[in-house]
């Protein structure tokens, strides 16, 4: 009797039912001659049908992964249910794999999940890890920065392994200068970003809605005090300058020497680097943002990790 031809539609149906990896579903259908219910049982016996059952559980722990390839850097967030999983070598390998695939395919989550490593996709690898480790996991987000010439600075805070931790930062330094010097400087800038949480490189990069809200708050505050409108305009302009020093990277006091702004520190480094330096972008990911617990004092932690010296 001829064996049933296992079609892509059958594999998809079984995958939707069980959450198991594509190759596992194909194997199950092959082993059970295309019998869907028997294939489900086959996967359950092998412990491969766990993913679907766990998909609804909240995954807010996990790891941030950082990877650099040439003049491009990526940062990804891969979530798990418990902090314990972050110490699992299989999970760490999964996050590294995802970051490396993101370097090749870009930062669209679905494109990364469809990216292949050998005969398997990242989505298969995630489902396989879910089945093996026994927790829900998900690729939540990814971002990248790049430069035409220069270096990518990176920093991972609370690192459990190289390039893996609770906070990940990538920063792009555009410069014709020496790459090793730029990379070292980029790490310092990335550490600053981890600690100081800037919202943009400079005022021009801020969300206009954020600036408008700050203007309104300042204006309303002094309007309530009975200040004349002409005076309020000047006070708001002054207040915005203070606000920019708090939220714009280049205007923040540099954590390695708070007597200088980041912009001043970069300017002073140009001689050592061998050319002008421009920060073209950065990304700071903190694990579980949006579903996070109470924050600790990251500025103090990063300063301690840096062993800063003024």
PDB file of C-alpha atoms in Angstrom:
ATOM      1  CA  UNK A   1       0.000   0.000   0.000  1.00  0.00           C
ATOM      2  CA  UNK A   2       1.431   3.396  -1.035  1.00  0.00           C
ATOM      3  CA  UNK A   3       2.360   5.825   1.684  1.00  0.00           C
ATOM      4  CA  UNK A   4       0.349   9.068   1.963  1.00  0.00           C
ATOM      5  CA  UNK A   5       2.067  12.057   0.404  1.00  0.00           C
ATOM      6  CA  UNK A   6       2.724  14.595   3.173  1.00  0.00           C
ATOM      7  CA  UNK A   7       1.784  18.019   1.835  1.00  0.00           C
ATOM      8  CA  UNK A   8       2.794  21.467   3.026  1.00  0.00           C
ATOM      9  CA  UNK A   9      -0.836  22.120   3.998  1.00  0.00           C
ATOM     10  CA  UNK A  10      -0.854  19.030   6.223  1.00  0.00           C
ATOM     11  CA  UNK A  11       2.360  20.156   7.902  1.00  0.00           C
ATOM     12  CA  UNK A  12       0.891  23.613   8.492  1.00  0.00           C
ATOM     13  CA  UNK A  13      -2.307  22.167   9.965  1.00  0.00           C
ATOM     14  CA  UNK A  14      -0.376  19.960  12.375  1.00  0.00           C
ATOM     15  CA  UNK A  15       1.891  22.819  13.294  1.00  0.00           C
ATOM     16  CA  UNK A  16      -1.115  25.054  14.058  1.00  0.00           C
ATOM     17  CA  UNK A  17      -2.584  22.313  16.251  1.00  0.00           C
ATOM     18  CA  UNK A  18       0.544  21.542  18.232  1.00  0.00           C
ATOM     19  CA  UNK A  19       2.937  24.460  17.931  1.00  0.00           C
ATOM     20  CA  UNK A  20       5.709  21.978  17.156  1.00  0.00           C
ATOM     21  CA  UNK A  21       8.483  22.785  14.657  1.00  0.00           C
ATOM     22  CA  UNK A  22       7.937  22.342  10.941  1.00  0.00           C
ATOM     23  CA  UNK A  23      10.454  19.508  10.541  1.00  0.00           C
ATOM     24  CA  UNK A  24       9.032  17.728  13.597  1.00  0.00           C
ATOM     25  CA  UNK A  25       5.523  17.965  12.117  1.00  0.00           C
ATOM     26  CA  UNK A  26       6.752  16.588   8.801  1.00  0.00           C
ATOM     27  CA  UNK A  27       8.442  13.689  10.583  1.00  0.00           C
ATOM     28  CA  UNK A  28       5.320  12.983  12.634  1.00  0.00           C
ATOM     29  CA  UNK A  29       3.088  12.828   9.546  1.00  0.00           C
ATOM     30  CA  UNK A  30       5.597  10.613   7.798  1.00  0.00           C
ATOM     31  CA  UNK A  31       5.755   8.238  10.751  1.00  0.00           C
ATOM     32  CA  UNK A  32       1.936   8.042  11.003  1.00  0.00           C
ATOM     33  CA  UNK A  33       1.182   7.808   7.276  1.00  0.00           C
ATOM     34  CA  UNK A  34      -0.511  11.208   7.249  1.00  0.00           C
ATOM     35  CA  UNK A  35      -2.966  10.451  10.083  1.00  0.00           C
ATOM     36  CA  UNK A  36      -3.422  13.854  11.757  1.00  0.00           C
ATOM     37  CA  UNK A  37      -4.594  12.634  15.183  1.00  0.00           C
ATOM     38  CA  UNK A  38      -1.931   9.934  15.292  1.00  0.00           C
ATOM     39  CA  UNK A  39       0.656  12.576  14.364  1.00  0.00           C
ATOM     40  CA  UNK A  40      -0.507  14.751  17.271  1.00  0.00           C
ATOM     41  CA  UNK A  41      -0.093  11.772  19.614  1.00  0.00           C
ATOM     42  CA  UNK A  42       3.350  11.043  18.125  1.00  0.00           C
ATOM     43  CA  UNK A  43       4.474  14.588  18.843  1.00  0.00           C
ATOM     44  CA  UNK A  44       3.043  14.499  22.371  1.00  0.00           C
ATOM     45  CA  UNK A  45       4.895  11.265  23.128  1.00  0.00           C
ATOM     46  CA  UNK A  46       8.110  12.871  21.905  1.00  0.00           C
ATOM     47  CA  UNK A  47       7.449  15.937  24.074  1.00  0.00           C
ATOM     48  CA  UNK A  48       7.298  18.180  21.003  1.00  0.00           C
ATOM     49  CA  UNK A  49       3.700  19.403  21.289  1.00  0.00           C
ATOM     50  CA  UNK A  50       4.257  21.649  24.274  1.00  0.00           C
ATOM     51  CA  UNK A  51       4.722  24.943  22.482  1.00  0.00           C
ATOM     52  CA  UNK A  52       1.071  25.582  21.679  1.00  0.00           C
ATOM     53  CA  UNK A  53      -0.032  24.895  25.253  1.00  0.00           C
ATOM     54  CA  UNK A  54       2.500  27.379  26.584  1.00  0.00           C
ATOM     55  CA  UNK A  55       1.905  30.113  24.029  1.00  0.00           C
ATOM     56  CA  UNK A  56      -0.565  32.008  26.214  1.00  0.00           C
ATOM     57  CA  UNK A  57       1.707  32.262  29.233  1.00  0.00           C
ATOM     58  CA  UNK A  58       3.327  35.619  29.904  1.00  0.00           C
ATOM     59  CA  UNK A  59       6.988  35.748  28.908  1.00  0.00           C
ATOM     60  CA  UNK A  60       8.624  38.872  30.317  1.00  0.00           C
ATOM     61  CA  UNK A  61      12.011  37.460  31.330  1.00  0.00           C
ATOM     62  CA  UNK A  62      14.700  36.224  28.964  1.00  0.00           C
ATOM     63  CA  UNK A  63      17.682  37.952  27.391  1.00  0.00           C
ATOM     64  CA  UNK A  64      18.735  40.876  25.274  1.00  0.00           C
ATOM     65  CA  UNK A  65      21.229  39.799  22.621  1.00  0.00           C
ATOM     66  CA  UNK A  66      23.722  42.045  20.811  1.00  0.00           C
ATOM     67  CA  UNK A  67      25.725  41.174  17.691  1.00  0.00           C
ATOM     68  CA  UNK A  68      28.011  43.149  15.388  1.00  0.00           C
ATOM     69  CA  UNK A  69      28.985  42.300  11.847  1.00  0.00           C
ATOM     70  CA  UNK A  70      31.330  44.752  10.147  1.00  0.00           C
ATOM     71  CA  UNK A  71      29.696  48.183  10.161  1.00  0.00           C
ATOM     72  CA  UNK A  72      26.306  46.962  11.364  1.00  0.00           C
ATOM     73  CA  UNK A  73      25.049  46.132  14.838  1.00  0.00           C
ATOM     74  CA  UNK A  74      21.802  44.502  15.978  1.00  0.00           C
ATOM     75  CA  UNK A  75      20.019  44.105  19.277  1.00  0.00           C
ATOM     76  CA  UNK A  76      17.215  41.588  19.880  1.00  0.00           C
ATOM     77  CA  UNK A  77      14.908  40.761  22.768  1.00  0.00           C
ATOM     78  CA  UNK A  78      13.950  37.120  23.281  1.00  0.00           C
ATOM     79  CA  UNK A  79      11.537  36.485  26.139  1.00  0.00           C
ATOM     80  CA  UNK A  80      10.978  33.514  28.424  1.00  0.00           C
ATOM     81  CA  UNK A  81       8.736  32.981  31.421  1.00  0.00           C
ATOM     82  CA  UNK A  82      11.381  32.823  34.147  1.00  0.00           C
ATOM     83  CA  UNK A  83      14.763  34.357  34.813  1.00  0.00           C
ATOM     84  CA  UNK A  84      16.138  30.862  35.359  1.00  0.00           C
ATOM     85  CA  UNK A  85      15.961  30.156  31.617  1.00  0.00           C
ATOM     86  CA  UNK A  86      18.387  33.017  30.913  1.00  0.00           C
ATOM     87  CA  UNK A  87      21.099  30.824  32.471  1.00  0.00           C
ATOM     88  CA  UNK A  88      20.236  27.884  30.218  1.00  0.00           C
ATOM     89  CA  UNK A  89      22.953  27.315  27.591  1.00  0.00           C
ATOM     90  CA  UNK A  90      20.429  26.184  24.957  1.00  0.00           C
ATOM     91  CA  UNK A  91      18.423  29.378  25.419  1.00  0.00           C
ATOM     92  CA  UNK A  92      21.583  31.497  25.280  1.00  0.00           C
ATOM     93  CA  UNK A  93      22.565  29.752  22.050  1.00  0.00           C
ATOM     94  CA  UNK A  94      19.093  30.438  20.649  1.00  0.00           C
ATOM     95  CA  UNK A  95      19.374  34.172  21.384  1.00  0.00           C
ATOM     96  CA  UNK A  96      22.830  34.316  19.775  1.00  0.00           C
ATOM     97  CA  UNK A  97      21.491  32.508  16.724  1.00  0.00           C
ATOM     98  CA  UNK A  98      18.587  34.951  16.435  1.00  0.00           C
ATOM     99  CA  UNK A  99      20.904  37.973  16.693  1.00  0.00           C
ATOM    100  CA  UNK A 100      23.215  36.587  14.008  1.00  0.00           C
ATOM    101  CA  UNK A 101      20.302  35.881  11.662  1.00  0.00           C
ATOM    102  CA  UNK A 102      19.035  39.436  12.250  1.00  0.00           C
ATOM    103  CA  UNK A 103      22.398  40.716  11.007  1.00  0.00           C
ATOM    104  CA  UNK A 104      21.676  39.008   7.685  1.00  0.00           C
ATOM    105  CA  UNK A 105      17.922  39.418   7.186  1.00  0.00           C
ATOM    106  CA  UNK A 106      17.131  42.696   8.977  1.00  0.00           C
ATOM    107  CA  UNK A 107      14.956  43.535  11.954  1.00  0.00           C
ATOM    108  CA  UNK A 108      11.460  42.480  10.878  1.00  0.00           C
ATOM    109  CA  UNK A 109      10.425  39.879  13.451  1.00  0.00           C
ATOM    110  CA  UNK A 110       8.614  37.655  10.951  1.00  0.00           C
ATOM    111  CA  UNK A 111      11.564  37.786   8.547  1.00  0.00           C
ATOM    112  CA  UNK A 112      13.921  36.739  11.357  1.00  0.00           C
ATOM    113  CA  UNK A 113      11.616  33.869  12.366  1.00  0.00           C
ATOM    114  CA  UNK A 114      11.566  32.704   8.740  1.00  0.00           C
ATOM    115  CA  UNK A 115      15.369  33.006   8.484  1.00  0.00           C
ATOM    116  CA  UNK A 116      17.167  29.702   8.091  1.00  0.00           C
ATOM    117  CA  UNK A 117      20.033  28.152   9.996  1.00  0.00           C
ATOM    118  CA  UNK A 118      20.933  25.024   8.083  1.00  0.00           C
ATOM    119  CA  UNK A 119      17.724  23.090   7.366  1.00  0.00           C
ATOM    120  CA  UNK A 120      15.742  24.786  10.138  1.00  0.00           C
ATOM    121  CA  UNK A 121      14.124  28.189  10.539  1.00  0.00           C
ATOM    122  CA  UNK A 122      14.462  30.384  13.614  1.00  0.00           C
ATOM    123  CA  UNK A 123      10.773  29.718  14.284  1.00  0.00           C
ATOM    124  CA  UNK A 124      11.528  25.983  14.339  1.00  0.00           C
ATOM    125  CA  UNK A 125      14.423  26.617  16.726  1.00  0.00           C
ATOM    126  CA  UNK A 126      12.197  28.641  19.080  1.00  0.00           C
ATOM    127  CA  UNK A 127       9.510  25.933  19.110  1.00  0.00           C
ATOM    128  CA  UNK A 128      12.118  23.252  19.670  1.00  0.00           C
ATOM    129  CA  UNK A 129      13.515  25.203  22.649  1.00  0.00           C
ATOM    130  CA  UNK A 130       9.999  25.620  24.054  1.00  0.00           C
ATOM    131  CA  UNK A 131       9.465  21.876  23.853  1.00  0.00           C
ATOM    132  CA  UNK A 132      12.840  21.026  25.363  1.00  0.00           C
ATOM    133  CA  UNK A 133      13.069  23.662  28.096  1.00  0.00           C
ATOM    134  CA  UNK A 134       9.352  23.688  28.897  1.00  0.00           C
ATOM    135  CA  UNK A 135       8.606  27.418  28.911  1.00  0.00           C
ATOM    136  CA  UNK A 136       6.900  29.810  26.538  1.00  0.00           C
ATOM    137  CA  UNK A 137       9.416  31.869  24.543  1.00  0.00           C
ATOM    138  CA  UNK A 138       9.083  34.540  21.899  1.00  0.00           C
ATOM    139  CA  UNK A 139      11.147  36.856  19.761  1.00  0.00           C
ATOM    140  CA  UNK A 140       9.701  40.207  20.781  1.00  0.00           C
ATOM    141  CA  UNK A 141      11.641  42.807  18.803  1.00  0.00           C
ATOM    142  CA  UNK A 142      14.857  43.667  16.984  1.00  0.00           C
ATOM    143  CA  UNK A 143      16.653  46.840  15.869  1.00  0.00           C
ATOM    144  CA  UNK A 144      19.865  47.802  14.132  1.00  0.00           C
ATOM    145  CA  UNK A 145      22.281  50.654  13.499  1.00  0.00           C
ATOM    146  CA  UNK A 146      24.936  50.956  10.813  1.00  0.00           C
ATOM    147  CA  UNK A 147      27.567  53.333   9.451  1.00  0.00           C
ATOM    148  CA  UNK A 148      29.244  53.783   6.077  1.00  0.00           C
ATOM    149  CA  UNK A 149      32.595  54.249   7.845  1.00  0.00           C
ATOM    150  CA  UNK A 150      33.444  54.082  11.521  1.00  0.00           C
ATOM    151  CA  UNK A 151      32.499  51.577  14.215  1.00  0.00           C
ATOM    152  CA  UNK A 152      29.605  50.160  16.225  1.00  0.00           C
ATOM    153  CA  UNK A 153      29.929  50.474  19.980  1.00  0.00           C
ATOM    154  CA  UNK A 154      28.159  47.925  22.185  1.00  0.00           C
ATOM    155  CA  UNK A 155      27.461  47.333  25.843  1.00  0.00           C
ATOM    156  CA  UNK A 156      25.491  44.623  27.633  1.00  0.00           C
ATOM    157  CA  UNK A 157      24.504  45.197  31.255  1.00  0.00           C
ATOM    158  CA  UNK A 158      24.016  42.319  33.734  1.00  0.00           C
ATOM    159  CA  UNK A 159      25.678  40.044  31.191  1.00  0.00           C
ATOM    160  CA  UNK A 160      25.218  36.295  31.657  1.00  0.00           C
ATOM    161  CA  UNK A 161      27.510  35.570  28.722  1.00  0.00           C
ATOM    162  CA  UNK A 162      29.252  37.454  25.915  1.00  0.00           C
ATOM    163  CA  UNK A 163      26.710  39.706  24.178  1.00  0.00           C
ATOM    164  CA  UNK A 164      23.783  38.534  26.328  1.00  0.00           C
ATOM    165  CA  UNK A 165      22.201  40.314  29.297  1.00  0.00           C
ATOM    166  CA  UNK A 166      19.374  42.416  30.720  1.00  0.00           C
ATOM    167  CA  UNK A 167      20.129  45.661  28.883  1.00  0.00           C
ATOM    168  CA  UNK A 168      21.713  45.882  25.458  1.00  0.00           C
ATOM    169  CA  UNK A 169      22.954  49.014  23.693  1.00  0.00           C
ATOM    170  CA  UNK A 170      24.308  49.553  20.203  1.00  0.00           C
ATOM    171  CA  UNK A 171      25.579  52.936  19.026  1.00  0.00           C
ATOM    172  CA  UNK A 172      26.842  53.984  15.604  1.00  0.00           C
ATOM    173  CA  UNK A 173      29.921  56.230  15.446  1.00  0.00           C
ATOM    174  CA  UNK A 174      30.591  57.566  11.965  1.00  0.00           C
ATOM    175  CA  UNK A 175      34.224  58.554  11.493  1.00  0.00           C
ATOM    176  CA  UNK A 176      37.245  58.061   9.213  1.00  0.00           C
ATOM    177  CA  UNK A 177      39.343  57.444  12.340  1.00  0.00           C
ATOM    178  CA  UNK A 178      41.010  54.326  13.731  1.00  0.00           C
ATOM    179  CA  UNK A 179      38.517  51.523  14.175  1.00  0.00           C
ATOM    180  CA  UNK A 180      39.953  50.090  17.403  1.00  0.00           C
ATOM    181  CA  UNK A 181      39.934  53.504  19.084  1.00  0.00           C
ATOM    182  CA  UNK A 182      36.408  54.154  17.822  1.00  0.00           C
ATOM    183  CA  UNK A 183      35.188  50.791  19.089  1.00  0.00           C
ATOM    184  CA  UNK A 184      36.599  51.473  22.570  1.00  0.00           C
ATOM    185  CA  UNK A 185      35.045  54.940  22.595  1.00  0.00           C
ATOM    186  CA  UNK A 186      31.783  53.484  21.293  1.00  0.00           C
ATOM    187  CA  UNK A 187      31.678  51.087  24.245  1.00  0.00           C
ATOM    188  CA  UNK A 188      31.974  54.031  26.648  1.00  0.00           C
ATOM    189  CA  UNK A 189      29.172  55.880  24.856  1.00  0.00           C
ATOM    190  CA  UNK A 190      27.052  52.697  24.908  1.00  0.00           C
ATOM    191  CA  UNK A 191      27.627  52.372  28.667  1.00  0.00           C
ATOM    192  CA  UNK A 192      26.553  55.983  29.067  1.00  0.00           C
ATOM    193  CA  UNK A 193      23.362  55.278  27.103  1.00  0.00           C
ATOM    194  CA  UNK A 194      22.619  52.230  29.274  1.00  0.00           C
ATOM    195  CA  UNK A 195      22.929  54.352  32.413  1.00  0.00           C
ATOM    196  CA  UNK A 196      21.439  57.675  31.292  1.00  0.00           C
ATOM    197  CA  UNK A 197      18.601  56.479  29.021  1.00  0.00           C
ATOM    198  CA  UNK A 198      18.608  59.301  26.434  1.00  0.00           C
ATOM    199  CA  UNK A 199      15.563  59.522  24.178  1.00  0.00           C
ATOM    200  CA  UNK A 200      17.406  60.786  21.077  1.00  0.00           C
ATOM    201  CA  UNK A 201      20.857  61.760  19.825  1.00  0.00           C
ATOM    202  CA  UNK A 202      19.922  65.457  19.792  1.00  0.00           C
ATOM    203  CA  UNK A 203      16.870  67.704  19.997  1.00  0.00           C
ATOM    204  CA  UNK A 204      16.119  67.210  16.296  1.00  0.00           C
ATOM    205  CA  UNK A 205      15.613  63.503  16.890  1.00  0.00           C
ATOM    206  CA  UNK A 206      13.012  63.875  19.632  1.00  0.00           C
ATOM    207  CA  UNK A 207       9.383  63.022  18.977  1.00  0.00           C
ATOM    208  CA  UNK A 208       7.663  66.381  18.264  1.00  0.00           C
ATOM    209  CA  UNK A 209       4.786  65.286  20.515  1.00  0.00           C
ATOM    210  CA  UNK A 210       7.217  64.898  23.436  1.00  0.00           C
ATOM    211  CA  UNK A 211       8.596  68.409  22.883  1.00  0.00           C
ATOM    212  CA  UNK A 212       5.084  69.870  22.521  1.00  0.00           C
ATOM    213  CA  UNK A 213       3.983  68.233  25.773  1.00  0.00           C
ATOM    214  CA  UNK A 214       7.011  69.609  27.619  1.00  0.00           C
ATOM    215  CA  UNK A 215       6.281  73.104  26.242  1.00  0.00           C
ATOM    216  CA  UNK A 216       2.663  72.878  27.390  1.00  0.00           C
ATOM    217  CA  UNK A 217       3.638  71.740  30.877  1.00  0.00           C
ATOM    218  CA  UNK A 218       6.127  74.588  31.277  1.00  0.00           C
ATOM    219  CA  UNK A 219       3.755  77.220  29.854  1.00  0.00           C
ATOM    220  CA  UNK A 220       0.809  76.102  32.007  1.00  0.00           C
ATOM    221  CA  UNK A 221       2.965  76.093  35.132  1.00  0.00           C
ATOM    222  CA  UNK A 222       4.022  79.734  34.726  1.00  0.00           C
ATOM    223  CA  UNK A 223       0.664  80.830  33.354  1.00  0.00           C
ATOM    224  CA  UNK A 224      -0.874  79.630  36.615  1.00  0.00           C
ATOM    225  CA  UNK A 225       1.597  81.875  38.438  1.00  0.00           C
ATOM    226  CA  UNK A 226       0.247  84.871  36.497  1.00  0.00           C
ATOM    227  CA  UNK A 227       3.332  85.446  34.341  1.00  0.00           C
ATOM    228  CA  UNK A 228       2.739  87.519  31.182  1.00  0.00           C
ATOM    229  CA  UNK A 229       2.746  85.605  27.867  1.00  0.00           C
ATOM    230  CA  UNK A 230       5.891  87.359  26.566  1.00  0.00           C
ATOM    231  CA  UNK A 231       7.768  86.245  29.691  1.00  0.00           C
ATOM    232  CA  UNK A 232       6.347  82.718  29.438  1.00  0.00           C
ATOM    233  CA  UNK A 233       7.779  82.318  25.918  1.00  0.00           C
ATOM    234  CA  UNK A 234      11.286  83.094  27.202  1.00  0.00           C
ATOM    235  CA  UNK A 235      10.887  80.868  30.251  1.00  0.00           C
ATOM    236  CA  UNK A 236       9.698  77.972  28.068  1.00  0.00           C
ATOM    237  CA  UNK A 237      12.724  78.356  25.770  1.00  0.00           C
ATOM    238  CA  UNK A 238      15.037  78.236  28.779  1.00  0.00           C
ATOM    239  CA  UNK A 239      13.154  75.285  30.236  1.00  0.00           C
ATOM    240  CA  UNK A 240      13.446  73.347  26.989  1.00  0.00           C
ATOM    241  CA  UNK A 241      17.229  73.754  27.049  1.00  0.00           C
ATOM    242  CA  UNK A 242      17.259  72.130  30.474  1.00  0.00           C
ATOM    243  CA  UNK A 243      14.964  69.382  29.202  1.00  0.00           C
ATOM    244  CA  UNK A 244      17.269  68.671  26.239  1.00  0.00           C
ATOM    245  CA  UNK A 245      20.209  68.251  28.625  1.00  0.00           C
ATOM    246  CA  UNK A 246      18.218  65.561  30.389  1.00  0.00           C
ATOM    247  CA  UNK A 247      16.987  63.573  27.394  1.00  0.00           C
ATOM    248  CA  UNK A 248      19.364  64.212  24.447  1.00  0.00           C
ATOM    249  CA  UNK A 249      22.492  62.050  24.334  1.00  0.00           C
ATOM    250  CA  UNK A 250      24.913  64.698  23.101  1.00  0.00           C
ATOM    251  CA  UNK A 251      23.825  67.206  25.753  1.00  0.00           C
ATOM    252  CA  UNK A 252      23.842  64.853  28.740  1.00  0.00           C
ATOM    253  CA  UNK A 253      26.732  64.985  31.255  1.00  0.00           C
ATOM    254  CA  UNK A 254      29.090  62.144  30.267  1.00  0.00           C
ATOM    255  CA  UNK A 255      29.133  59.421  32.944  1.00  0.00           C
ATOM    256  CA  UNK A 256      32.911  59.072  32.630  1.00  0.00           C
ATOM    257  CA  UNK A 257      33.414  62.813  33.293  1.00  0.00           C
ATOM    258  CA  UNK A 258      30.260  64.672  34.272  1.00  0.00           C
ATOM    259  CA  UNK A 259      31.986  68.039  33.875  1.00  0.00           C
ATOM    260  CA  UNK A 260      31.709  67.494  30.116  1.00  0.00           C
ATOM    261  CA  UNK A 261      28.755  66.769  27.871  1.00  0.00           C
ATOM    262  CA  UNK A 262      28.871  63.707  25.645  1.00  0.00           C
ATOM    263  CA  UNK A 263      29.338  66.043  22.668  1.00  0.00           C
ATOM    264  CA  UNK A 264      32.366  67.664  24.334  1.00  0.00           C
ATOM    265  CA  UNK A 265      33.851  64.272  25.224  1.00  0.00           C
ATOM    266  CA  UNK A 266      33.488  63.112  21.616  1.00  0.00           C
ATOM    267  CA  UNK A 267      35.089  66.329  20.327  1.00  0.00           C
ATOM    268  CA  UNK A 268      38.054  65.868  22.654  1.00  0.00           C
ATOM    269  CA  UNK A 269      38.464  62.272  21.448  1.00  0.00           C
ATOM    270  CA  UNK A 270      38.780  63.235  17.783  1.00  0.00           C
ATOM    271  CA  UNK A 271      42.540  63.807  18.050  1.00  0.00           C
ATOM    272  CA  UNK A 272      43.124  60.347  19.530  1.00  0.00           C
ATOM    273  CA  UNK A 273      40.780  58.690  17.042  1.00  0.00           C
ATOM    274  CA  UNK A 274      42.201  60.551  14.061  1.00  0.00           C
ATOM    275  CA  UNK A 275      39.150  62.260  12.609  1.00  0.00           C
ATOM    276  CA  UNK A 276      35.756  63.837  13.299  1.00  0.00           C
ATOM    277  CA  UNK A 277      33.165  61.688  15.097  1.00  0.00           C
ATOM    278  CA  UNK A 278      29.405  61.756  14.616  1.00  0.00           C
ATOM    279  CA  UNK A 279      26.831  59.677  16.483  1.00  0.00           C
ATOM    280  CA  UNK A 280      24.339  58.669  13.803  1.00  0.00           C
ATOM    281  CA  UNK A 281      22.047  56.551  15.957  1.00  0.00           C
ATOM    282  CA  UNK A 282      21.654  54.256  18.936  1.00  0.00           C
ATOM    283  CA  UNK A 283      19.282  51.650  20.337  1.00  0.00           C
ATOM    284  CA  UNK A 284      18.806  50.799  24.020  1.00  0.00           C
ATOM    285  CA  UNK A 285      16.771  47.711  24.868  1.00  0.00           C
ATOM    286  CA  UNK A 286      15.857  46.829  28.424  1.00  0.00           C
ATOM    287  CA  UNK A 287      14.442  43.384  29.037  1.00  0.00           C
ATOM    288  CA  UNK A 288      10.681  43.376  29.577  1.00  0.00           C
ATOM    289  CA  UNK A 289      10.043  47.052  28.797  1.00  0.00           C
ATOM    290  CA  UNK A 290       6.289  47.525  28.797  1.00  0.00           C
ATOM    291  CA  UNK A 291       5.758  44.562  31.124  1.00  0.00           C
ATOM    292  CA  UNK A 292       8.626  45.305  33.443  1.00  0.00           C
ATOM    293  CA  UNK A 293       9.114  45.272  37.177  1.00  0.00           C
ATOM    294  CA  UNK A 294      10.422  48.122  39.281  1.00  0.00           C
ATOM    295  CA  UNK A 295      13.670  49.549  37.949  1.00  0.00           C
ATOM    296  CA  UNK A 296      16.864  49.531  39.972  1.00  0.00           C
ATOM    297  CA  UNK A 297      19.476  52.291  39.844  1.00  0.00           C
ATOM    298  CA  UNK A 298      21.083  51.442  36.500  1.00  0.00           C
ATOM    299  CA  UNK A 299      23.274  54.560  36.515  1.00  0.00           C
ATOM    300  CA  UNK A 300      24.971  53.409  39.704  1.00  0.00           C
ATOM    301  CA  UNK A 301      25.281  49.827  38.457  1.00  0.00           C
ATOM    302  CA  UNK A 302      26.814  50.834  35.134  1.00  0.00           C
ATOM    303  CA  UNK A 303      29.209  53.255  36.819  1.00  0.00           C
ATOM    304  CA  UNK A 304      30.331  50.430  39.126  1.00  0.00           C
ATOM    305  CA  UNK A 305      30.727  48.036  36.182  1.00  0.00           C
ATOM    306  CA  UNK A 306      32.734  50.627  34.282  1.00  0.00           C
ATOM    307  CA  UNK A 307      35.073  51.366  37.142  1.00  0.00           C
ATOM    308  CA  UNK A 308      34.761  55.000  36.081  1.00  0.00           C
ATOM    309  CA  UNK A 309      37.585  57.423  36.650  1.00  0.00           C
ATOM    310  CA  UNK A 310      37.251  61.148  36.163  1.00  0.00           C
TER     311      UNK A 310
END
